[in-house]
Structure formats: structure tokens, C-alpha cells
Amino acid sequence: MAGINGSMAHLSDSIFTTSIAVYALAMVAYTAEYAFGRRGRIADTAVLAAPARELVGAGGTVLTKDTPSDIPSVVEIDPTTGKRSFADRAGWLAVALTVFGALLHTGSIAVRAIAVDAVPWSNMYEFASVAGLVGVVAFLGVLWKAPSIRHLGSFILLPVVLMMFLAGTVLYSKAQPLVPALQSYWLAIHVTLVSIAEGALMTSAVLTALYLVKVRHDRLSGKPGYVPGRVGTLASRLPAADVLDKTAYRIVAFAFPLYTVAIICGSIWAEAAWGRYWGWDPKETWAFIVWVIYACYLHARATAGFKGKGAAWVNLAGFGAITFNFLVVNIVVSGLHSYAGLS
Amino acid sequence: MASALVGGSVVGTIWRPIRQTWRRLTSMRTALILLFLLAVAAVPGSLLPQRPLNPDKTTSYIKTHGALGHFLNRIGAFDVFGSVWFAAIYLLLFISLVGCLIPRIRLHFKAVARKPLPAPRHLNKLPESGSFVTAVTPAEYATVARRTLGRRWRVVTRTEESGAVTLSAEKGYSRETGNLLFHVALLVALVLILIGHLYAYQGTRIILQGADQGFCNTVSQYDNWQPGRFAAEGKISPAPFCVDEMSKFIATYTSEGEASQFQANIVYRRTVDSAPEKGVITVNHPLRLEGDRVYLIGHGFAPEVTITMPDGSVRHDVEAFVPEDATTFLSDGAFKQAGPAGANKDVGVSGFFAPTPQTTGNVVTSIAPQANHPILGINVYEGDLNYQGLPQSVYSLDTSKMKELGQANLAVGETRSFKNGVSVRFDGWVPWASLQVSHDPSQGYLLFAALAMVLGLLGSLGVRRRRLWLRLTPSSDTTGPSPTVVAVGGLARSDSGNFSSEFSALIERLEAAGQPAGIVPVKE
């Protein structure tokens, strides 16, 4: 086992901090677009005209190679000046900053990998960083297919930045070589799959929360004497409820099989490392709970009386369980998966 | 059946509630609620200490929580996954699933065997519809359309009374196939897990480095033995193997004292009669034998001592000490040497082993897990070791019928003499490893069931179910460039989210395929 390259580890930390700052700037730009733009309402109608572009396809591949020509133009022209509006420029700046932030973020993870000479997701700090990156990349992927949701960027970046901040402060642990139990190629496979699945499920949860806001807004705004409050104004600029719901579902349809494979890989590893494929270790138990809740979500969407709002709450409960599994089970509950790196 | 009988008949009153219960149990809503209950019921299993995982912690939890602890104990909260109510939930779910699957499998077989339905009269009333004209005759276009749709669509061509040709196309059968495959594989997996539990066994054994410490795979030679219900004593399968010797145990540490590798080099025989082979067991790489796996799950130090007994006889002893602290490996243990029966001349030594000792005043602790000039701290007793004659822990001493002769902290090679001619010499130490032997006859099959589940999920969540109809009618202008009018209607039977754009792409392809090169398509 090679030792730790201290200067590389230090470099990784600096890039990590920079990427948080860049994401934060991107959030400001997204918020500017959201606040000053008419995108929201335009997106609403545009999306209604050509509902729910497919985001994620069968077997987890991002599909639809043919970039359809009927995507509503994202460039918003100010009719009086003929120039692109402030909000539009803010939006594009935000996307550019997000891409830049994601590149830095990737760089920080890559440098950390060089520093520890292993896959850099063996403790909470590293896992949070990787899952955050997956969340951002998932959002950029969605954006690629459905540019009309661009103004929602800050909703995705907010949890990512919060998580990265938490990772960099509370959960931070120094670059360390792997303990014997983690010295397995399954670390790369199992944890990568988990972080991709959970990053995607986070994006789904954000869209689901927005869906609930939108549904409530739609219900209230139909009533006479409705005066939109702060949330109402926000909600009027969201894409149609139906689009949010279906997009959230497509992401789960992609992430659920992935999460299943991740658990199976974890079992194969547990069989080699601990002598049994399943032992109700707290982490395993919560993986089971998360899996069952998302199974509930998929069933709820097909059951009368649970469709729509009911299923949406189940989706949020699933993400709540993921969060619990990540934070509480790692920090408070002790078990075989205690690799938090906190002491 | 019940409906055929006169209302109020005995059969009717018994049969109807049963049937209703069965219907309710196998409904999707019930399955959903049970699934949710399963998730909720698993929660205490992760938050409360569980007896099968951590018996000591469970016992102390019950002690410190008084009445609440006893109540939780009574309802099985300390063994959630073996409790009656957890079993009740998954058994109900199991039954519900079987009841739901059987009719669905039957229906699916019918659906697969059935030809796609004839075209509805008004295609433009379907969720998606469109039409175009084409330059070829209806019969010719029918061939073109079949070719364009390709193999993924199942197509049936029919001719209506009016002379119009219709094409009924359907695709995405593998969605339901995948869905059913997933659920059937899930049921199979549950059965396999059950079989595994019944026939599995697990034994652990501490083995010291060096000769004459081996063991064979028989129940009596394990320190700890956990059999499944049917893996009864003596039924260890296949033929027992033997671990004859751990020739070397290697623990490597980084400069910061973090463990980086553990490795046990062993000599073993696959069966009692086969030739000895050399093997290496590391943390992620068990020794895999036919039906059994041998794991390295722990390690520690076993100090060696020479004890001079009150009668002058000299005894050599080496005992595994249990690490009390996982980071410093400060370990506890005991040596027991029996004198003549009833003479009250037994010698007992309880002590600690500090691999990398640090002395502050009179107190010795350990600061690192590697052995680096270790110290053996001892308390020496004389008297009756086991006055009750009951089985005892080998790691601790019952000193209630013994008197203390003295204490000492010994470095390797040091001897300390006590009263009554008793002396103890710290000769050195050997490493020990804890090996776990696991047997689970079903786990290989379970992996296949799990892979089938994933395959099923991919079909069930990735494939989209679509229906499409085309009606080819000769246009009134039979001699013109567009002799056929094609009306198309489509229906999404799942994942309708993207169907509009899917449909418009499809209709574009169908239209383009019907145009001979050079003819400009004319829209109606």
C-alpha cells in the first residue's frame, strides 16, 4: 500500500473549496434568471406543447441521440432591443459556471484519487463529494435534453452546495490509505453505483418537491380571490406539474435498477469480506429500507388513490431514508460499514 | 361458483368472505401497504441493538432501560428480523405476490398469444393520430409499413369489408415479461434465502501460529458454532476439511499505525485423506473450498509463559488474549494450571498484554497495535481454579476461591518469583487468528435469482408498451400521384410521457417510407 501524497491531498482540498465557490456563483446566476426572467411561464407553455422529453432511457443509458428540432428556443429575445435579455444571459452564465464548477469538482476528486492511490470514496467526505458531483452531472444531463428547466438550477445546486459544505467542514477527513477491509475492487464498483444511484435519486427528490409545490399552487390558483404569495410566485414559474412528475419518475426508473445492482454488488463483497452476503448490519438494513420505499413509489404510481401526490410523498420519504442512511447511520449508529472517517 | 348457489346457503356464507379476503389480500393496494410496513418494521432493527449481531450490547441495553427494555425484549424488538411480526409481514407479502402473479402470468400468456386487436373505427379519436397520402397502392404500402416498423413491432394485416387494409401493430411485450420475471425471481430468491438459512452453518475457531494448533471441520472443534435448523450436528457437508496449521500470520501497518494488511498463511487438506496444500487467507479473500469458505475475521496476540507450580513442576502455557481496544490492541486473558485435585494448589494468572507499551507511573497501557517490546502484566493467584466444576471462560479467572500472590509487569525473558515457590516467566508471544468457516448451500443460486431480478427490472422499467394502427384506404383520386390515404392512430399503454414525440417521429418515418424518391409528399 503506497503512502499518502500530502501535497496532492492539499491541492485536492483547495480545488474542492474553489468548486464550492463556483457553484455558489452559479446559484446566484440561476436565481437572477429565475427572478428576472419570464422563462418560467414560457417554459410552461413550451413544455405543454411538447410534453416531457425523454431523459433517461432503458437500462440506464441516457438516450435520444436525435436532438429534436422542435425544442422551444431557449434564447429569449427582448422584443424592444432585439438583444438577448438579462435573464437569458444570466441563465447561460449560470450553466457555464455549473460546467466549470463540475470540472473543478471532478479535478478535486481525481487529484484526491492520485493522493490516496485508490478510488476516492472510502469515507463520508469523499462519498458526499462524489454524490454531489453525480447530482450536478445528472442535472446537466437533464438540461441537455430539456433546456426549458434551466431556471431550476439553483434548486439542484442548493442541496449539492449544502452537502459539499457539510462534507468539507463537519465530515471532512484527511486523505488516508484504505483499511484492509476496503482493499477490494468492489469498493470502486459498489460505491460508484451507490453514489450514482443516490445522486440521481436526489435530483428526482428535488423535482418531486417542486412538483408538490406546483400541484398546491395549481389547486390554489384556481380558487377565486387567490393572491400568490412568495411561494406562489415561485411556483408559477415552474414547469407543468405533469412534466415534473414524469421526469422525477423517469429518473427513479433509471436509478432503481442501478441501486438494486449496487446492493447486489455490496452483497457479493460482503460475502467475500465478512463471510455472509447479508447480515442486517445497520447500513444494510437502511439500504433495504430505501430499496423497499422506492419499490413502494413505483407501485404507488400504478395504484389508484396513490398516484400523483401520494406517490410524490413516498419519493420524498425514500430520499429521507437515503439521507438518514448517509448521515445518522454513518455518524451515530455503529456497524460494519463504519468507514465515516470521523473520530 | 358461489354466485351459482342460492344466497344464504352454507357454502355461500363460507366461501364469499374467503374469496373477498383473498381478493383484498392480493390487491395492489394491500401489497403497497405491506411493502411500506416492511420498510417501517425494519427500522427498529437498525436502531436497537440486535441479539444475533451483538448479544452483549443487547443485554446491557435491556438492563439500563428497565421496564421499557423488558417490554421491547418481549415483543422481539431485539431480534426484529427473526420476530413473528416481521415474518408475518413478509409472509403476507409473499402470499399477496403469489396471488397477484398467477392471474397476471395467465393473462400475459394470453396477451402474447393473441394477435394485435383490429383497428378501431375512428383512428383520429386515439390519443395520438395523424394521416398522410402515399404514392403506392394500399397492398404495396402495407408491405412498406411492415418493413418500416421492423421486427420490434408485432404486426397483423387485415382487410376490412370496405376494402381498406388495416395494420395492427403492438410492441413492448417484454415490459410485462420483465415485470413478471422480476417478481418470480424475487419469490425464488426468498425461497433460496430460506433454504440457505435452514442449511447454513457458521463456526469460528481461534488458531495460534505454529504447529499442532490445527482443527478439522467438525462441530466439536469450533469455539463457536451457529447452525441453521437443519444443519444439525454431525451433518457437516461435504466431507470435512482440515486446517492443519497456520504457519504464519502477517499484519502490516502504515507509519501512522493504521492497519494496511492482514494475512494468514495456512496449510490445509481438502478432505481428511487428501494431501496437505498451502493457502493464503486475507481480509477480502477467503479460502474457498467445496461448499465451505474460510475467512480471516480477527487476530491478536498469544503470550507464552513458563509457570513453576508450588510442587516445583514446570508448566509451559500459551493462551490467546482478547484485544480489548481495537486501535492499541491492549489485550486481556488468563493462564490456568491445575495442581493435584482438591489440594488447593492450582495456579491462575490473569493479565494483560500491551503490544507497544507506554508506562506512566505504575500504569502500563498500549499505544500501538504492533508488537514492539511488549509487556505482559500479570496478577498471580493460588487456590481452587474451578471450585464449581462448571465450564468457564478461558479468557478470565474466577478468583473467589483463590488468594493473590502478587503482581508484576514482565518484558520478554523476565521472570518473577512469588510466595510458595510459584514463579512466572514471560517467554514471548505468537500471533493468533480467528478463522470463520461459513457454509451456505443456496448462495450461488441466489446470485442467479438476483441477476434475473435485475434483468426483469430493466425490462419492466425500460421497455415501453405501444399500440399502433394504420388504415390504408384507396383515395378517390386513384390515377393521381397519391392513390392511398394512410390514417395512423397510436396508444401508449405505459410511460405515456414521451409518446407524442415518439409518435410524430414514427409517423414521419412511415410517411417518408411511402414516398418514392423524387415525389414531393402532399399533405392532406
PDB file of C-alpha atoms in Angstrom, chain A residues 13 60 64 72 92 104 109 119 147 202 266 289 320 335 342:
ATOM      1  CA  ASP A  13      -8.798  20.268  -0.916  1.00  0.00           C
ATOM      2  CA  GLY A  60     -29.853   3.377 -17.607  1.00  0.00           C
ATOM      3  CA  THR A  64     -32.435  10.052 -27.761  1.00  0.00           C
ATOM      4  CA  PRO A  72     -38.548  25.525 -27.951  1.00  0.00           C
ATOM      5  CA  TRP A  92     -26.275  30.933 -19.752  1.00  0.00           C
ATOM      6  CA  LEU A 104     -13.134  21.652 -10.900  1.00  0.00           C
ATOM      7  CA  ILE A 109     -11.805  14.076  -6.880  1.00  0.00           C
ATOM      8  CA  VAL A 119     -10.751   5.235  -5.616  1.00  0.00           C
ATOM      9  CA  PRO A 147     -33.282  23.168 -21.714  1.00  0.00           C
ATOM     10  CA  MET A 202     -31.548  13.344  -5.095  1.00  0.00           C
ATOM     11  CA  GLY A 266     -22.454  -4.944  -1.947  1.00  0.00           C
ATOM     12  CA  ILE A 289     -35.475   0.239   3.681  1.00  0.00           C
ATOM     13  CA  GLY A 320     -35.293  10.991   3.507  1.00  0.00           C
ATOM     14  CA  GLY A 335     -21.789  -1.196  12.393  1.00  0.00           C
ATOM     15  CA  LEU A 342     -14.807  10.706  11.712  1.00  0.00           C
TER      16      LEU A 342
END
